[in-house]
C-alpha positions as semicolon CSV with decimal commas, in nm:
position;residue;x (nm);y (nm);z (nm)
1;X;-6,806;2,554;13,673
2;X;-7,068;2,807;13,498
3;X;-7,014;2,655;13,136
4;X;-7,409;2,486;13,063
5;X;-7,560;2,719;13,323
6;X;-7,890;2,818;13,173
7;X;-8,061;3,115;13,364
8;X;-8,448;3,165;13,214
9;X;-8,548;3,566;13,207
10;X;-8,965;3,603;13,246
11;X;-9,051;3,924;13,127
12;X;-9,268;4,166;12,923
13;X;-8,998;4,381;12,870
14;X;-8,798;4,333;12,571
15;X;-8,504;4,603;12,734
16;X;-8,486;4,415;13,076
17;X;-8,468;4,098;12,844
18;X;-8,169;4,251;12,649
19;X;-7,991;4,422;12,999
20;X;-7,998;4,028;13,222
21;X;-7,915;3,882;12,917
22;X;-7,555;4,098;12,842
23;X;-7,489;4,082;13,226
24;X;-7,529;3,663;13,261
25;X;-7,331;3,637;12,954
26;X;-7,065;3,817;13,139
27;X;-7,090;3,588;13,395
28;X;-7,062;3,249;13,165
29;X;-7,403;3,149;13,165
30;X;-7,642;3,129;12,851
31;X;-7,976;3,318;12,892
32;X;-8,274;3,190;12,742
33;X;-8,632;3,403;12,762
34;X;-9,027;3,425;12,804
35;X;-9,238;3,713;12,802
36;X;-9,580;3,559;13,029
37;X;-9,599;3,317;13,299
38;X;-9,756;3,035;13,070
39;X;-9,339;3,049;12,837
40;X;-9,226;3,024;13,142
41;X;-9,321;2,738;13,246
42;X;-9,303;2,541;12,920
43;X;-8,931;2,662;12,898
44;X;-8,904;2,555;13,258
45;X;-9,068;2,214;13,192
46;X;-8,918;2,127;12,881
47;X;-8,564;2,321;12,932
48;X;-8,479;2,245;13,296
49;X;-8,285;2,566;13,432
50;X;-8,072;2,593;13,707
51;X;-8,192;2,893;13,765
52;X;-8,483;3,169;13,704
53;X;-8,509;3,536;13,704
54;X;-8,900;3,658;13,731
55;X;-9,038;3,941;13,711
56;X;-9,355;4,003;13,920
57;X;-9,513;4,231;13,762
58;X;-9,627;4,077;13,408
59;X;-9,962;4,069;13,231
60;X;-10,209;3,704;13,192
61;X;-10,022;3,552;13,483
62;X;-9,798;3,724;13,742
63;X;-9,511;3,605;13,947
64;X;-9,702;3,494;14,236
65;X;-9,939;3,324;14,027
66;X;-9,674;3,158;13,855
67;X;-9,455;3,099;14,176
68;X;-9,787;2,913;14,260
69;X;-9,766;2,657;13,964
70;X;-9,465;2,583;14,015
71;X;-9,475;2,465;14,358
72;X;-9,790;2,263;14,189
73;X;-9,573;2,115;13,930
74;X;-9,342;2,019;14,185
75;X;-9,045;2,219;13,959
76;X;-8,724;2,211;14,215
77;X;-8,641;2,575;14,069
78;X;-8,437;2,842;14,249
79;X;-8,690;3,149;14,142
80;X;-8,456;3,474;14,220
81;X;-8,755;3,761;14,247
82;X;-8,725;4,117;14,024
83;X;-8,956;4,374;14,213
84;X;-8,955;4,753;14,149
85;X;-8,794;4,971;14,506
86;X;-9,097;5,055;14,753
87;X;-9,214;4,718;14,676
88;X;-9,093;4,499;14,834
89;X;-9,422;4,302;15,006
90;X;-9,456;4,165;14,684
91;X;-9,108;4,020;14,688
92;X;-9,193;3,915;15,051
93;X;-9,480;3,751;14,918
94;X;-9,322;3,531;14,722
95;X;-9,083;3,455;14,943
96;X;-9,319;3,293;15,169
97;X;-9,442;3,097;14,858
98;X;-9,065;2,936;14,814
99;X;-8,907;3,264;14,604
100;X;-8,520;3,153;14,688
101;X;-8,444;3,525;14,668
102;X;-8,502;3,867;14,513
103;X;-8,380;4,202;14,340
104;X;-8,460;4,564;14,350
105;X;-8,487;4,774;14,015
106;X;-8,265;4,964;13,948
107;X;-8,020;4,704;13,983
108;X;-7,578;4,655;14,009
109;X;-7,460;4,391;13,742
110;X;-7,293;4,201;14,033
111;X;-7,535;4,293;14,236
112;X;-7,696;4,036;14,023
113;X;-7,422;3,766;13,904
114;X;-7,396;3,734;14,226
115;X;-7,793;3,615;14,346
116;X;-7,757;3,385;14,057
117;X;-7,428;3,245;14,154
118;X;-7,621;3,176;14,476
119;X;-7,924;3,013;14,289
120;X;-7,764;2,802;14,054
121;X;-7,520;2,661;14,411
122;X;-7,822;2,622;14,531
123;X;-7,997;2,411;14,251
124;X;-7,731;2,222;14,251
125;X;-7,708;2,148;14,615
126;X;-8,093;2,098;14,579
127;X;-8,004;1,821;14,271
128;X;-7,775;1,589;14,480
129;X;-7,974;1,614;14,847
130;X;-8,241;1,392;14,618
131;X;-7,951;1,197;14,468
132;X;-7,876;1,124;14,819
133;X;-8,216;1,045;14,950
134;X;-8,302;0,843;14,647
135;X;-7,994;0,621;14,676
136;X;-8,070;0,619;15,066
137;X;-8,460;0,489;15,003
138;X;-8,318;0,229;14,729
139;X;-8,066;0,101;15,003
140;X;-8,384;0,080;15,261
141;X;-8,597;-0,073;14,969
142;X;-8,336;-0,322;14,852
143;X;-8,359;-0,454;15,176
144;X;-8,614;-0,581;15,129
145;X;-8,589;-0,819;14,777
146;X;-8,327;-1,043;15,051
147;X;-8,367;-1,370;15,188
148;X;-8,277;-1,679;15,232
149;X;-8,526;-1,880;15,065
150;X;-8,489;-2,041;14,732
151;X;-8,769;-1,851;14,490
152;X;-8,590;-1,483;14,584
153;X;-8,241;-1,649;14,605
154;X;-8,349;-1,718;14,189
155;X;-8,468;-1,399;14,108
156;X;-8,172;-1,227;14,263
157;X;-7,979;-1,430;14,083
158;X;-8,177;-1,324;13,777
159;X;-8,114;-0,971;13,845
160;X;-7,777;-0,971;13,830
161;X;-7,763;-1,134;13,509
162;X;-8,021;-0,957;13,274
163;X;-7,887;-0,579;13,423
164;X;-7,561;-0,554;13,268
165;X;-7,761;-0,549;12,932
166;X;-8,053;-0,375;12,725
167;X;-8,258;-0,666;12,719
168;X;-8,697;-0,577;12,752
169;X;-8,753;-0,737;13,092
170;X;-9,142;-0,811;13,204
171;X;-9,196;-0,864;13,584
172;X;-9,505;-1,110;13,743
173;X;-9,638;-1,168;14,077
174;X;-9,886;-1,026;14,255
175;X;-9,985;-0,728;14,423
176;X;-9,718;-0,594;14,709
177;X;-9,437;-0,883;14,616
178;X;-9,250;-0,593;14,493
179;X;-9,292;-0,553;14,145
180;X;-9,084;-0,192;14,190
181;X;-8,866;-0,305;14,377
182;X;-8,673;-0,516;14,151
183;X;-8,753;-0,310;13,879
184;X;-8,505;-0,057;14,072
185;X;-8,228;-0,332;14,182
186;X;-8,197;-0,403;13,770
187;X;-8,139;-0,008;13,692
188;X;-7,936;0,078;14,006
189;X;-7,696;-0,190;13,866
190;X;-7,688;-0,100;13,569
191;X;-7,524;0,087;13,279
192;X;-7,787;0,284;13,298
193;X;-7,772;0,375;13,694
194;X;-7,693;0,746;13,667
195;X;-7,929;0,753;13,487
196;X;-8,308;0,859;13,496
197;X;-8,587;0,544;13,649
198;X;-8,943;0,660;13,588
199;X;-9,209;0,483;13,720
200;X;-9,524;0,560;13,544
201;X;-9,839;0,356;13,705
202;X;-10,075;0,266;13,369
203;X;-10,338;0,151;13,615
204;X;-10,372;0,491;13,793
205;X;-10,381;0,806;13,513
206;X;-10,696;0,771;13,313
207;X;-10,712;0,633;12,952
208;X;-10,755;0,941;12,826
209;X;-10,477;1,088;12,973
210;X;-10,262;0,847;12,899
211;X;-10,121;0,916;12,565
212;X;-10,037;1,212;12,643
213;X;-9,852;1,123;13,028
214;X;-9,699;0,855;12,821
215;X;-9,608;1,072;12,495
216;X;-9,595;1,416;12,564
217;X;-9,836;1,695;12,403
218;X;-9,805;1,970;12,153
219;X;-9,974;2,344;12,270
220;X;-10,302;2,304;12,191
221;X;-10,338;1,985;12,099
222;X;-10,652;1,935;12,331
223;X;-10,826;2,124;12,530
224;X;-10,621;2,255;12,789
225;X;-10,237;2,166;12,690
226;X;-10,119;2,524;12,738
227;X;-9,764;2,429;12,690
228;X;-9,585;2,170;12,492
229;X;-9,493;1,849;12,811
230;X;-9,246;1,619;12,746
231;X;-9,380;1,268;12,812
232;X;-9,234;0,956;13,082
233;X;-9,030;0,866;12,763
234;X;-8,866;1,142;12,711
235;X;-8,779;1,192;13,080
236;X;-8,659;0,852;13,077
237;X;-8,395;0,946;12,804
238;X;-8,025;0,747;12,838
239;X;-8,201;0,547;13,195
240;X;-8,542;0,341;13,230
241;X;-8,840;0,271;13,217
242;X;-9,128;0,103;13,442
243;X;-9,458;0,057;13,275
244;X;-9,626;-0,060;13,614
245;X;-9,971;-0,226;13,488
246;X;-9,909;-0,272;13,155
247;X;-10,270;-0,475;13,128
248;X;-10,401;-0,142;13,182
249;X;-10,283;-0,020;12,836
250;X;-10,540;-0,028;12,551
251;X;-10,513;-0,201;12,266
252;X;-10,539;0,123;12,090
253;X;-10,229;0,312;12,260
254;X;-10,063;-0,005;12,191
255;X;-9,908;0,023;11,809
256;X;-9,770;0,368;11,917
257;X;-9,588;0,223;12,203
258;X;-9,442;-0,087;12,025
259;X;-9,349;0,164;11,706
260;X;-9,212;0,384;11,979
261;X;-9,020;0,034;12,099
262;X;-8,922;-0,048;11,832
263;X;-8,798;0,260;11,637
264;X;-8,603;0,407;11,948
265;X;-8,846;0,743;11,882
266;X;-9,154;0,941;12,043
267;X;-9,495;1,173;11,886
268;X;-9,574;1,395;12,082
269;X;-9,994;1,409;12,086
270;X;-10,056;1,672;11,834
271;X;-9,683;1,650;11,692
272;X;-9,583;1,581;11,334
273;X;-9,180;1,508;11,448
274;X;-9,028;1,236;11,578
275;X;-8,797;1,295;11,825
276;X;-8,537;1,040;11,924
277;X;-8,465;0,811;12,245
278;X;-8,256;0,585;12,419
279;X;-8,432;0,399;12,684
280;X;-8,454;0,094;12,868
281;X;-8,770;-0,086;12,928
282;X;-8,895;-0,284;13,196
283;X;-9,282;-0,363;13,194
284;X;-9,508;-0,554;13,506
285;X;-9,839;-0,728;13,544
286;X;-10,039;-0,889;13,762
287;X;-10,173;-1,036;13,535
288;X;-10,028;-1,366;13,354
289;X;-9,949;-1,183;12,983
290;X;-10,063;-1,519;12,832
291;X;-10,442;-1,457;12,944
292;X;-10,453;-1,126;12,832
293;X;-10,327;-1,231;12,501
294;X;-10,584;-1,508;12,518
295;X;-10,838;-1,229;12,607
296;X;-10,705;-1,028;12,316
297;X;-10,636;-0,802;12,560
298;X;-10,264;-0,744;12,431
299;X;-10,127;-0,743;12,103
300;X;-9,878;-1,071;12,021
301;X;-9,590;-0,878;11,855
302;X;-9,590;-0,639;12,193
303;X;-9,575;-0,956;12,392
304;X;-9,284;-1,092;12,147
305;X;-9,069;-0,682;12,200
306;X;-9,148;-0,669;12,614
307;X;-9,102;-1,029;12,696
308;X;-8,729;-1,066;12,616
309;X;-8,621;-1,198;12,921
310;X;-8,916;-1,219;13,228
311;X;-8,866;-1,259;13,665
312;X;-9,135;-1,466;13,879
313;X;-9,147;-1,305;14,165
314;X;-9,309;-1,581;14,403
315;X;-9,577;-1,485;14,711
316;X;-9,502;-1,376;15,025
317;X;-9,689;-1,750;15,114
318;X;-9,404;-1,907;14,993
319;X;-9,124;-1,788;15,084
320;X;-9,177;-1,862;15,449
321;X;-8,812;-1,851;15,543
322;X;-8,770;-1,488;15,435
323;X;-9,088;-1,409;15,662
324;X;-8,932;-1,362;15,998
325;X;-8,649;-1,180;15,821
326;X;-8,852;-0,875;15,671
327;X;-9,095;-0,916;15,962
328;X;-8,777;-0,816;16,161
329;X;-8,637;-0,553;15,937
330;X;-9,011;-0,368;15,895
331;X;-8,978;-0,336;16,333
332;X;-8,662;-0,236;16,349
333;X;-8,717;0,055;16,054
334;X;-9,060;0,105;16,259
335;X;-8,878;0,197;16,622
336;X;-8,669;0,377;16,445
337;X;-8,885;0,603;16,311
338;X;-9,152;0,588;16,630
339;X;-8,884;0,646;16,871
340;X;-9,004;0,285;17,054
341;X;-8,850;0,026;17,171
342;X;-9,001;-0,286;17,069
343;X;-8,731;-0,586;17,120
344;X;-8,904;-0,866;16,880
345;X;-9,191;-1,116;16,854
346;X;-9,338;-1,372;17,043
347;X;-9,336;-1,755;16,974
348;X;-9,733;-1,705;16,970
349;X;-9,711;-1,376;16,759
350;X;-9,377;-1,550;16,523
351;X;-9,661;-1,888;16,466
352;X;-9,935;-1,597;16,372
353;X;-9,716;-1,475;16,082
354;X;-9,626;-1,822;15,990
355;X;-10,003;-1,915;15,992
356;X;-10,138;-1,620;15,776
357;X;-10,121;-1,626;15,364
358;X;-10,055;-1,268;15,353
359;X;-10,258;-1,175;15,003
360;X;-10,099;-0,840;14,999
361;X;-9,764;-0,978;15,014
362;X;-9,484;-0,746;15,135
363;X;-9,665;-0,424;15,119
364;X;-9,923;-0,627;15,424
365;X;-9,675;-0,781;15,583
366;X;-9,501;-0,401;15,650
367;X;-9,853;-0,258;15,753
368;X;-9,898;-0,552;16,019
369;X;-9,520;-0,492;16,171
370;X;-9,583;-0,051;16,147
371;X;-9,895;-0,072;16,382
372;X;-9,760;-0,365;16,585
373;X;-9,504;-0,195;16,685
374;X;-9,719;0,142;16,720
375;X;-10,009;-0,068;16,985
376;X;-9,685;-0,261;17,151
377;X;-9,451;-0,153;17,440
378;X;-9,184;-0,439;17,465
379;X;-9,276;-0,773;17,237
380;X;-9,552;-0,784;16,985
381;X;-9,806;-1,023;17,089
382;X;-10,039;-1,149;16,907
383;X;-10,262;-0,894;16,979
384;X;-10,117;-0,663;16,782
385;X;-10,107;-0,797;16,482
386;X;-10,418;-0,743;16,303
387;X;-10,485;-1,006;16,096
388;X;-10,822;-1,118;15,987
389;X;-10,898;-1,378;16,248
390;X;-11,135;-1,584;16,018
391;X;-10,900;-1,627;15,760
392;X;-10,923;-2,000;15,656
393;X;-10,515;-1,991;15,651
394;X;-10,518;-1,861;15,962
395;X;-10,773;-2,070;16,148
396;X;-10,857;-2,419;16,017
397;X;-11,244;-2,524;15,917
398;X;-11,418;-2,770;16,140
399;X;-11,646;-3,037;16,031
400;X;-11,921;-3,055;16,255
401;X;-12,175;-2,892;16,240
402;X;-12,172;-2,719;16,505
403;X;-12,093;-2,317;16,618
404;X;-11,819;-2,348;16,885
405;X;-11,914;-2,084;17,171
406;X;-11,753;-1,948;17,463
407;X;-11,926;-1,812;17,736
408;X;-12,297;-1,809;17,519
409;X;-12,072;-1,633;17,259
410;X;-11,983;-1,738;16,894
411;X;-11,603;-1,826;16,862
412;X;-11,686;-1,648;16,554
413;X;-11,819;-1,306;16,778
414;X;-11,526;-1,298;16,992
415;X;-11,289;-1,320;16,748
416;X;-11,496;-1,038;16,560
417;X;-11,507;-0,833;16,842
418;X;-11,125;-0,849;16,911
419;X;-11,008;-0,764;16,646
420;X;-11,250;-0,430;16,649
421;X;-11,104;-0,386;17,029
422;X;-10,757;-0,425;16,849
423;X;-10,824;-0,177;16,528
424;X;-10,964;0,106;16,773
425;X;-10,703;0,083;17,038
426;X;-10,467;0,095;16,716
427;X;-10,624;0,429;16,570
428;X;-10,612;0,575;16,929
429;X;-10,260;0,485;16,939
430;X;-10,208;0,656;16,556
431;X;-10,415;0,964;16,677
432;X;-10,201;0,982;16,995
433;X;-9,879;0,974;16,811
434;X;-9,982;1,250;16,532
435;X;-10,113;1,503;16,794
436;X;-10,497;1,447;16,685
437;X;-10,405;1,481;16,281
438;X;-10,589;1,198;16,096
439;X;-10,363;1,209;15,797
440;X;-10,064;1,144;15,954
441;X;-10,241;0,921;16,115
442;X;-10,388;0,697;15,836
443;X;-10,043;0,711;15,644
444;X;-9,875;0,575;15,974
445;X;-10,150;0,321;16,020
446;X;-10,080;0,207;15,648
447;X;-10,463;0,317;15,510
448;X;-10,669;0,531;15,344
449;X;-10,802;0,799;15,526
450;X;-11,185;0,812;15,367
451;X;-11,113;0,427;15,631
452;X;-11,000;0,608;15,886
453;X;-11,255;0,845;15,943
454;X;-11,473;0,566;15,934
455;X;-11,371;0,386;16,158
456;X;-11,353;0,666;16,391
457;X;-11,734;0,682;16,299
458;X;-11,796;0,347;16,388
459;X;-11,585;0,340;16,715
460;X;-11,718;0,676;16,831
461;X;-11,426;0,848;16,869
462;X;-11,546;1,219;16,881
463;X;-11,234;1,381;16,887
464;X;-10,878;1,462;17,007
465;X;-10,881;1,720;17,252
466;X;-10,459;1,805;17,187
467;X;-10,327;1,739;17,529
468;X;-10,262;1,378;17,429
469;X;-10,569;1,225;17,507
470;X;-10,859;1,101;17,280
471;X;-11,251;1,183;17,347
472;X;-11,455;0,854;17,301
473;X;-11,866;0,863;17,208
474;X;-11,905;0,493;17,344
475;X;-11,762;0,207;17,465
476;X;-11,571;-0,030;17,246
477;X;-11,832;-0,372;17,165
């Protein structure tokens, strides 16, 4: 069915707009119009057309520049380039930048409808693929909530209890326990499951941009606001919005947030009109909200509006029964990712896993197991688990007043050197696995690119020669 399918025409010539609008109407499509690149971006973000017909030659921002902006913003909309006969070079360049197809002027009406029909079909296919990918990812991540321990069973029961309601939910827990997973689980079994789930990391957005990100802004509201932009609350309309690290929202903005929750409407920065929204709000904090109230960092009325239902996620150290189940899960998924056949963990490795306190919780466990699978060929041993050897929960302190030694070296020094050797081995393995690509190696190791760069210099790994070998500048300590 073509009913409701929107096609955006981007051209600075009125006659082209008139002709294409007439053709599209005959084909059962609704046409939208823009006369320059900035208007086009505004329409694409606001109206979400199913396809775009874009003239490659326009003033201010030409078609190629617009394609680059579309790609930068992640707007996954098929674009048909309109170019003059004999200027195919520009169309080829546009295809390289991500254009779906092209039309040459003069064009036949049936040719326009055929290209648009294919583009709209492509849009539907892309959406279905994205939906399927999201569902598969959600099923995989939801396993990380599973467990047999009483604390996690309580969390799962709470999820089932509150999911069918429209209650606002506060999720509390340490960093890495899986607060977003719980929020997604609530959404996925709620009546809103077929609508949007929008995550806003309030801790990663600069304070001066957070208001615009949440509530949207009008064109010209501030320097750089070239187009009207919807905020995350509008994008989450009829679905769920997850406000992570809500403890980072400044007091100056909390009144506007409270108004949005109470009146179910948002007002753009620089705007005068309220836009109605129907949303379910889930918020998370790694700090106790009661402490925020005491410190006057959270409005009491906002606290009561958000705190209709609370879920406390226990840290991994209190869920030892779940730790090995999760470890096996991460081992299997990493085996598939790396095409390896690591069978499991030795008894000594299991003891290491159980004796560590996991301050980074499930996220840290996942990274440790992934690195261990990378380093191991058959079974994961303690040497493959790059857990800090001087962690107080792993090695009990001695009160003899003397430093234990072996072969003239302190055990602390021996432990440090063992960790460094294991780290270097992991880095070499990751570089070999990724063909020397440092960005991919950092992702595989679960560390930042800057950390990997520092470690490479620290361990004298001078270069990757492209043949599967890494050149070393010095021996490991």
